[in-house]
């Protein structure tokens, strides 16, 4: 039996280089070895305001970006979260296991709530829904970026608490699966913040669909320092981030990169990084454009219908087990 993997990305914008290097690219590498489910986290996306038409379009875009990045719909279950109602249902039940105190400590909530005027309950509760996503499918591993480690720890705590409360091993305790080197890609405009697709400063992120000129422009504008020496150091967060990106794409280590650019200034280095990014995104963009043709609409819908069916079969069994354990009267 292959081990179970589950992961998802929110359709809260066009996917970024951070989503690609921190998540998608790693999913592609593991799809043969594991039994994988990848979903589009639309329930999570509405924890901050979304324009309905844009959300629908972004959801379709994410599906196409998954496939264009190399996820094989024949090998993996690909589905939209809201197509499987058990995610919301288990989310509610786990709300009655999770503690306010532990949710208040979540860094993502602290960061995102600072940017909102009216903070939605869903934003606070996001990690509980994430726990439900994972626990529904008995995931062994959850491939996430470093930024999501805290949420996964919470999932483990909630699962353990639930199992202890009802004295039954209902939930498997999942492990994180984090690619160390590309753990966290930072914003180009503020390298102390992670690169995010919903960043209001569009120059902070590179989207998977950005054309080469746009990538060059954004990388050239990236915030660095005045030393003009390509050196990997924590006191040079901008250069460190660009070196991380370059290293993730080329597989070169930091010493090799320092040697390669020892006689170069930031201008030359940035251009090399930008072109390397553009080269790596080119085939993804070509495949995306192909999938985006109207004649492929039925094909994409059929992948999602099949994915929802496969996921629902597993999720409904888990929710039935959970309801029985908590003492709900059966139908
Ligand atoms: N900057 C990043 N570096 C490495 N990994 C990242 N991920 C996201 N940003 C980076 C990884 O992408 C996966 C899915 O992310 P998500 O869209 O579900 O949520 P997020 O982490 O909140 O991503 P964004 O782009 O920052 O979305 P918004 O702007 O809507 O909040 C996760 O595995 C994450 O680790």
GROMACS .gro file of C-alpha atoms and ligand atoms in nm:
model
  366
    1UNK     CA    1   0.000   0.000   0.000
    2UNK     CA    2   0.136   0.342  -0.097
    3UNK     CA    3   0.145   0.610   0.174
    4UNK     CA    4  -0.124   0.878   0.155
    5UNK     CA    5  -0.042   1.239   0.067
    6UNK     CA    6  -0.280   1.532   0.076
    7UNK     CA    7  -0.224   1.898  -0.003
    8UNK     CA    8  -0.402   2.196  -0.153
    9UNK     CA    9  -0.364   2.558  -0.257
   10UNK     CA   10  -0.615   2.840  -0.220
   11UNK     CA   11  -0.752   2.998  -0.539
   12UNK     CA   12  -0.696   3.341  -0.388
   13UNK     CA   13  -0.508   3.465  -0.696
   14UNK     CA   14  -0.278   3.336  -0.967
   15UNK     CA   15  -0.026   3.095  -0.816
   16UNK     CA   16   0.313   3.243  -0.740
   17UNK     CA   17   0.668   3.122  -0.771
   18UNK     CA   18   0.643   3.062  -0.392
   19UNK     CA   19   0.349   2.825  -0.437
   20UNK     CA   20   0.536   2.654  -0.720
   21UNK     CA   21   0.876   2.608  -0.553
   22UNK     CA   22   0.735   2.555  -0.203
   23UNK     CA   23   0.452   2.320  -0.298
   24UNK     CA   24   0.357   2.229  -0.654
   25UNK     CA   25   0.699   2.135  -0.783
   26UNK     CA   26   0.749   1.900  -0.492
   27UNK     CA   27   0.409   1.740  -0.549
   28UNK     CA   28   0.510   1.661  -0.905
   29UNK     CA   29   0.826   1.487  -0.778
   30UNK     CA   30   0.635   1.259  -0.539
   31UNK     CA   31   0.329   1.172  -0.744
   32UNK     CA   32   0.461   0.830  -0.848
   33UNK     CA   33   0.574   0.719  -0.507
   34UNK     CA   34   0.261   0.810  -0.308
   35UNK     CA   35  -0.114   0.793  -0.335
   36UNK     CA   36  -0.182   1.166  -0.372
   37UNK     CA   37  -0.484   1.388  -0.340
   38UNK     CA   38  -0.451   1.752  -0.439
   39UNK     CA   39  -0.739   1.990  -0.394
   40UNK     CA   40  -0.820   2.351  -0.471
   41UNK     CA   41  -0.895   2.511  -0.134
   42UNK     CA   42  -1.186   2.738  -0.225
   43UNK     CA   43  -1.345   2.717   0.122
   44UNK     CA   44  -1.021   2.854   0.261
   45UNK     CA   45  -1.008   3.131   0.000
   46UNK     CA   46  -1.327   3.295   0.130
   47UNK     CA   47  -1.172   3.353   0.474
   48UNK     CA   48  -1.082   3.689   0.319
   49UNK     CA   49  -1.315   3.875   0.081
   50UNK     CA   50  -1.324   3.744  -0.276
   51UNK     CA   51  -1.503   3.872  -0.582
   52UNK     CA   52  -1.728   3.577  -0.689
   53UNK     CA   53  -1.643   3.583  -1.061
   54UNK     CA   54  -1.272   3.622  -0.991
   55UNK     CA   55  -1.285   3.334  -0.743
   56UNK     CA   56  -1.452   3.109  -1.003
   57UNK     CA   57  -1.190   3.205  -1.263
   58UNK     CA   58  -0.902   3.164  -1.019
   59UNK     CA   59  -1.033   2.819  -0.923
   60UNK     CA   60  -1.025   2.712  -1.289
   61UNK     CA   61  -0.682   2.868  -1.325
   62UNK     CA   62  -0.546   2.671  -1.029
   63UNK     CA   63  -0.671   2.343  -1.177
   64UNK     CA   64  -0.495   2.428  -1.503
   65UNK     CA   65  -0.182   2.541  -1.320
   66UNK     CA   66  -0.174   2.210  -1.131
   67UNK     CA   67  -0.185   2.012  -1.452
   68UNK     CA   68   0.041   2.250  -1.645
   69UNK     CA   69   0.303   2.219  -1.368
   70UNK     CA   70   0.311   1.844  -1.421
   71UNK     CA   71   0.048   1.691  -1.192
   72UNK     CA   72  -0.094   1.395  -1.379
   73UNK     CA   73  -0.473   1.372  -1.337
   74UNK     CA   74  -0.454   1.001  -1.413
   75UNK     CA   75  -0.220   0.938  -1.120
   76UNK     CA   76  -0.364   1.180  -0.864
   77UNK     CA   77  -0.705   1.267  -0.730
   78UNK     CA   78  -0.759   1.635  -0.812
   79UNK     CA   79  -1.072   1.800  -0.675
   80UNK     CA   80  -1.233   2.122  -0.558
   81UNK     CA   81  -1.275   2.139  -0.180
   82UNK     CA   82  -1.632   2.274  -0.187
   83UNK     CA   83  -1.738   1.980  -0.407
   84UNK     CA   84  -1.687   1.751  -0.106
   85UNK     CA   85  -1.917   1.878   0.169
   86UNK     CA   86  -1.751   1.661   0.436
   87UNK     CA   87  -1.467   1.916   0.465
   88UNK     CA   88  -1.705   2.175   0.611
   89UNK     CA   89  -1.887   1.913   0.817
   90UNK     CA   90  -1.576   1.773   0.983
   91UNK     CA   91  -1.446   2.129   1.022
   92UNK     CA   92  -1.745   2.207   1.244
   93UNK     CA   93  -1.701   1.896   1.456
   94UNK     CA   94  -1.330   1.973   1.504
   95UNK     CA   95  -1.424   2.328   1.606
   96UNK     CA   96  -1.560   2.158   1.911
   97UNK     CA   97  -1.221   1.997   1.981
   98UNK     CA   98  -0.980   2.284   1.900
   99UNK     CA   99  -0.910   2.554   2.159
  100UNK     CA  100  -0.936   2.931   2.110
  101UNK     CA  101  -0.597   2.968   2.279
  102UNK     CA  102  -0.410   2.749   2.033
  103UNK     CA  103  -0.575   2.918   1.733
  104UNK     CA  104  -0.481   3.261   1.871
  105UNK     CA  105  -0.115   3.166   1.849
  106UNK     CA  106  -0.118   3.100   1.474
  107UNK     CA  107   0.125   3.330   1.294
  108UNK     CA  108  -0.073   3.331   0.969
  109UNK     CA  109  -0.381   3.455   1.156
  110UNK     CA  110  -0.179   3.726   1.328
  111UNK     CA  111  -0.027   3.838   0.995
  112UNK     CA  112  -0.344   3.825   0.788
  113UNK     CA  113  -0.575   3.976   1.050
  114UNK     CA  114  -0.352   4.285   1.064
  115UNK     CA  115  -0.445   4.355   0.702
  116UNK     CA  116  -0.826   4.329   0.760
  117UNK     CA  117  -1.074   4.579   0.902
  118UNK     CA  118  -1.349   4.333   0.981
  119UNK     CA  119  -1.176   4.006   1.062
  120UNK     CA  120  -1.391   3.709   0.968
  121UNK     CA  121  -1.440   3.417   1.208
  122UNK     CA  122  -1.333   3.192   0.919
  123UNK     CA  123  -0.988   3.351   0.910
  124UNK     CA  124  -0.939   3.268   1.277
  125UNK     CA  125  -1.079   2.919   1.223
  126UNK     CA  126  -0.878   2.845   0.907
  127UNK     CA  127  -0.641   2.594   1.072
  128UNK     CA  128  -0.935   2.384   1.195
  129UNK     CA  129  -1.070   2.351   0.842
  130UNK     CA  130  -0.718   2.262   0.732
  131UNK     CA  131  -0.709   1.993   1.001
  132UNK     CA  132  -1.038   1.855   0.867
  133UNK     CA  133  -0.899   1.852   0.511
  134UNK     CA  134  -0.606   1.641   0.619
  135UNK     CA  135  -0.774   1.411   0.869
  136UNK     CA  136  -1.061   1.315   0.637
  137UNK     CA  137  -0.823   1.119   0.416
  138UNK     CA  138  -0.591   0.955   0.670
  139UNK     CA  139  -0.300   1.145   0.517
  140UNK     CA  140   0.042   1.011   0.623
  141UNK     CA  141   0.225   1.317   0.492
  142UNK     CA  142   0.130   1.672   0.408
  143UNK     CA  143   0.375   1.843   0.174
  144UNK     CA  144   0.368   2.211   0.271
  145UNK     CA  145   0.603   2.504   0.280
  146UNK     CA  146   0.776   2.598   0.606
  147UNK     CA  147   0.506   2.866   0.655
  148UNK     CA  148   0.241   2.598   0.712
  149UNK     CA  149   0.434   2.392   0.968
  150UNK     CA  150   0.251   2.552   1.260
  151UNK     CA  151  -0.088   2.462   1.114
  152UNK     CA  152   0.020   2.106   1.070
  153UNK     CA  153   0.133   2.088   1.434
  154UNK     CA  154  -0.213   2.207   1.531
  155UNK     CA  155  -0.371   1.938   1.311
  156UNK     CA  156  -0.166   1.677   1.495
  157UNK     CA  157  -0.270   1.815   1.835
  158UNK     CA  158  -0.638   1.827   1.743
  159UNK     CA  159  -0.629   1.475   1.599
  160UNK     CA  160  -0.459   1.337   1.907
  161UNK     CA  161  -0.701   1.517   2.138
  162UNK     CA  162  -1.000   1.386   1.944
  163UNK     CA  163  -0.867   1.029   1.951
  164UNK     CA  164  -0.801   1.056   2.325
  165UNK     CA  165  -1.140   1.211   2.400
  166UNK     CA  166  -1.330   0.936   2.222
  167UNK     CA  167  -1.079   0.669   2.313
  168UNK     CA  168  -1.049   0.544   1.958
  169UNK     CA  169  -0.788   0.581   1.681
  170UNK     CA  170  -1.024   0.760   1.442
  171UNK     CA  171  -0.762   0.991   1.295
  172UNK     CA  172  -0.418   0.909   1.164
  173UNK     CA  173  -0.156   1.156   1.293
  174UNK     CA  174  -0.001   1.322   0.985
  175UNK     CA  175   0.363   1.424   0.936
  176UNK     CA  176   0.484   1.737   0.759
  177UNK     CA  177   0.685   1.686   0.442
  178UNK     CA  178   0.893   1.998   0.397
  179UNK     CA  179   1.152   2.062   0.130
  180UNK     CA  180   1.420   2.227   0.342
  181UNK     CA  181   1.602   2.434   0.080
  182UNK     CA  182   1.296   2.599  -0.067
  183UNK     CA  183   1.104   2.614   0.258
  184UNK     CA  184   1.006   2.976   0.220
  185UNK     CA  185   1.028   3.209  -0.078
  186UNK     CA  186   1.008   3.571   0.032
  187UNK     CA  187   0.844   3.879  -0.116
  188UNK     CA  188   1.062   4.062  -0.368
  189UNK     CA  189   0.953   4.393  -0.218
  190UNK     CA  190   0.990   4.296   0.148
  191UNK     CA  191   1.219   3.996   0.190
  192UNK     CA  192   1.120   3.960   0.554
  193UNK     CA  193   0.765   3.862   0.446
  194UNK     CA  194   0.673   3.550   0.250
  195UNK     CA  195   0.582   3.580  -0.117
  196UNK     CA  196   0.200   3.572  -0.134
  197UNK     CA  197  -0.038   3.567  -0.428
  198UNK     CA  198  -0.280   3.803  -0.252
  199UNK     CA  199  -0.012   4.066  -0.178
  200UNK     CA  200  -0.157   4.406  -0.271
  201UNK     CA  201   0.189   4.501  -0.399
  202UNK     CA  202   0.200   4.303  -0.725
  203UNK     CA  203   0.575   4.363  -0.753
  204UNK     CA  204   0.626   4.149  -0.442
  205UNK     CA  205   0.544   3.824  -0.621
  206UNK     CA  206   0.609   3.649  -0.949
  207UNK     CA  207   0.300   3.481  -1.082
  208UNK     CA  208   0.328   3.156  -1.276
  209UNK     CA  209   0.170   3.337  -1.571
  210UNK     CA  210   0.396   3.645  -1.574
  211UNK     CA  211   0.564   3.697  -1.914
  212UNK     CA  212   0.944   3.715  -1.925
  213UNK     CA  213   0.957   4.100  -1.947
  214UNK     CA  214   0.742   4.123  -1.634
  215UNK     CA  215   0.963   3.876  -1.448
  216UNK     CA  216   1.275   4.071  -1.547
  217UNK     CA  217   1.111   4.397  -1.439
  218UNK     CA  218   1.004   4.259  -1.100
  219UNK     CA  219   1.337   4.092  -1.021
  220UNK     CA  220   1.529   4.405  -1.123
  221UNK     CA  221   1.309   4.603  -0.882
  222UNK     CA  222   1.360   4.349  -0.600
  223UNK     CA  223   1.474   4.507  -0.274
  224UNK     CA  224   1.837   4.420  -0.192
  225UNK     CA  225   2.119   4.607  -0.014
  226UNK     CA  226   2.400   4.836  -0.118
  227UNK     CA  227   2.696   4.599  -0.083
  228UNK     CA  228   2.679   4.481  -0.446
  229UNK     CA  229   2.841   4.148  -0.353
  230UNK     CA  230   2.659   3.817  -0.412
  231UNK     CA  231   2.701   3.650  -0.078
  232UNK     CA  232   2.464   3.425   0.117
  233UNK     CA  233   2.398   3.582   0.455
  234UNK     CA  234   2.108   3.640   0.693
  235UNK     CA  235   2.186   4.012   0.700
  236UNK     CA  236   2.124   4.026   0.325
  237UNK     CA  237   1.763   3.898   0.309
  238UNK     CA  238   1.697   4.026  -0.044
  239UNK     CA  239   2.005   3.863  -0.199
  240UNK     CA  240   1.954   3.552   0.013
  241UNK     CA  241   1.601   3.519  -0.125
  242UNK     CA  242   1.718   3.557  -0.486
  243UNK     CA  243   1.994   3.303  -0.422
  244UNK     CA  244   1.735   3.066  -0.273
  245UNK     CA  245   1.519   3.099  -0.581
  246UNK     CA  246   1.816   3.053  -0.815
  247UNK     CA  247   1.938   2.755  -0.616
  248UNK     CA  248   1.592   2.593  -0.611
  249UNK     CA  249   1.563   2.613  -0.987
  250UNK     CA  250   1.921   2.530  -1.090
  251UNK     CA  251   2.007   2.288  -0.805
  252UNK     CA  252   2.332   2.481  -0.749
  253UNK     CA  253   2.440   2.531  -0.389
  254UNK     CA  254   2.522   2.871  -0.237
  255UNK     CA  255   2.901   2.833  -0.275
  256UNK     CA  256   2.856   2.752  -0.643
  257UNK     CA  257   2.631   3.055  -0.690
  258UNK     CA  258   2.875   3.284  -0.507
  259UNK     CA  259   3.158   3.155  -0.729
  260UNK     CA  260   2.950   3.195  -1.046
  261UNK     CA  261   2.873   3.560  -0.967
  262UNK     CA  262   3.193   3.659  -0.788
  263UNK     CA  263   3.276   3.923  -1.048
  264UNK     CA  264   2.919   4.030  -1.111
  265UNK     CA  265   2.717   4.313  -0.961
  266UNK     CA  266   2.351   4.297  -0.858
  267UNK     CA  267   2.229   4.403  -1.205
  268UNK     CA  268   2.390   4.105  -1.376
  269UNK     CA  269   2.289   3.863  -1.100
  270UNK     CA  270   1.928   3.979  -1.105
  271UNK     CA  271   1.906   3.939  -1.481
  272UNK     CA  272   2.041   3.583  -1.456
  273UNK     CA  273   1.789   3.500  -1.181
  274UNK     CA  274   1.502   3.653  -1.381
  275UNK     CA  275   1.589   3.464  -1.697
  276UNK     CA  276   1.627   3.138  -1.506
  277UNK     CA  277   1.281   3.186  -1.357
  278UNK     CA  278   1.134   3.274  -1.697
  279UNK     CA  279   1.296   2.969  -1.860
  280UNK     CA  280   1.153   2.739  -1.595
  281UNK     CA  281   0.802   2.887  -1.624
  282UNK     CA  282   0.789   2.890  -2.004
  283UNK     CA  283   0.680   2.525  -2.051
  284UNK     CA  284   0.420   2.564  -1.773
  285UNK     CA  285   0.276   2.871  -1.942
  286UNK     CA  286   0.262   2.695  -2.280
  287UNK     CA  287   0.074   2.400  -2.130
  288UNK     CA  288  -0.155   2.635  -1.937
  289UNK     CA  289  -0.250   2.818  -2.259
  290UNK     CA  290  -0.323   2.488  -2.427
  291UNK     CA  291  -0.549   2.374  -2.141
  292UNK     CA  292  -0.719   2.712  -2.133
  293UNK     CA  293  -0.865   2.663  -2.482
  294UNK     CA  294  -1.250   2.635  -2.471
  295UNK     CA  295  -1.244   2.283  -2.622
  296UNK     CA  296  -1.068   2.159  -2.307
  297UNK     CA  297  -1.345   2.272  -2.074
  298UNK     CA  298  -1.517   1.932  -2.070
  299UNK     CA  299  -1.188   1.757  -2.008
  300UNK     CA  300  -1.117   1.974  -1.702
  301UNK     CA  301  -1.472   1.929  -1.571
  302UNK     CA  302  -1.443   1.553  -1.606
  303UNK     CA  303  -1.120   1.549  -1.401
  304UNK     CA  304  -1.292   1.742  -1.122
  305UNK     CA  305  -1.608   1.529  -1.131
  306UNK     CA  306  -1.401   1.212  -1.100
  307UNK     CA  307  -1.185   1.368  -0.828
  308UNK     CA  308  -1.489   1.475  -0.624
  309UNK     CA  309  -1.640   1.128  -0.654
  310UNK     CA  310  -1.323   0.954  -0.538
  311UNK     CA  311  -1.267   1.199  -0.253
  312UNK     CA  312  -1.632   1.189  -0.136
  313UNK     CA  313  -1.624   0.812  -0.109
  314UNK     CA  314  -1.338   0.826   0.142
  315UNK     CA  315  -1.451   1.143   0.320
  316UNK     CA  316  -1.806   1.021   0.378
  317UNK     CA  317  -1.679   0.704   0.546
  318UNK     CA  318  -1.454   0.905   0.779
  319UNK     CA  319  -1.731   1.147   0.873
  320UNK     CA  320  -1.967   0.855   0.947
  321UNK     CA  321  -1.702   0.712   1.182
  322UNK     CA  322  -1.656   1.050   1.351
  323UNK     CA  323  -2.031   1.104   1.398
  324UNK     CA  324  -2.068   0.762   1.553
  325UNK     CA  325  -1.776   0.833   1.789
  326UNK     CA  326  -1.911   1.168   1.911
  327UNK     CA  327  -2.255   1.020   1.975
  328UNK     CA  328  -2.472   1.153   1.693
  329UNK     CA  329  -2.785   0.951   1.633
  330UNK     CA  330  -2.760   0.760   1.304
  331UNK     CA  331  -3.023   0.809   1.031
  332LIG     N1  332   0.627   3.206  -0.025
  332LIG     C1  333   0.615   3.076  -0.017
  332LIG     N2  334   0.723   2.997  -0.009
  332LIG     C2  335   0.711   2.863  -0.003
  332LIG     N3  336   0.594   2.800  -0.005
  332LIG     C3  337   0.482   2.873  -0.014
  332LIG     N4  338   0.352   2.841  -0.018
  332LIG     C4  339   0.279   2.955  -0.028
  332LIG     N5  340   0.360   3.061  -0.030
  332LIG     C5  341   0.487   3.015  -0.021
  332LIG     C6  342   0.301   2.707  -0.013
  332LIG     O1  343   0.196   2.695  -0.107
  332LIG     C7  344   0.098   2.607  -0.054
  332LIG     C8  345  -0.041   2.662  -0.066
  332LIG     O2  346  -0.056   2.788  -0.019
  332LIG     P1  347  -0.202   2.851  -0.009
  332LIG     O3  348  -0.233   2.927  -0.128
  332LIG     O4  349  -0.303   2.749   0.027
  332LIG     O5  350  -0.191   2.941   0.114
  332LIG     P2  351  -0.081   3.040   0.150
  332LIG     O6  352   0.031   2.964   0.213
  332LIG     O7  353  -0.148   3.144   0.232
  332LIG     O8  354  -0.032   3.096   0.009
  332LIG     P3  355  -0.030   3.245  -0.040
  332LIG     O9  356   0.022   3.247  -0.179
  332LIG    O10  357   0.037   3.330   0.061
  332LIG    O11  358  -0.184   3.276  -0.048
  332LIG     P4  359  -0.259   3.400   0.011
  332LIG    O12  360  -0.190   3.520  -0.046
  332LIG    O13  361  -0.399   3.387  -0.033
  332LIG    O14  362  -0.244   3.391   0.159
  332LIG     C9  363   0.135   2.575   0.087
  332LIG    O15  364   0.192   2.446   0.087
  332LIG    C10  365   0.237   2.678   0.120
  332LIG    O16  366   0.330   2.629   0.212
   0.00000   0.00000   0.00000
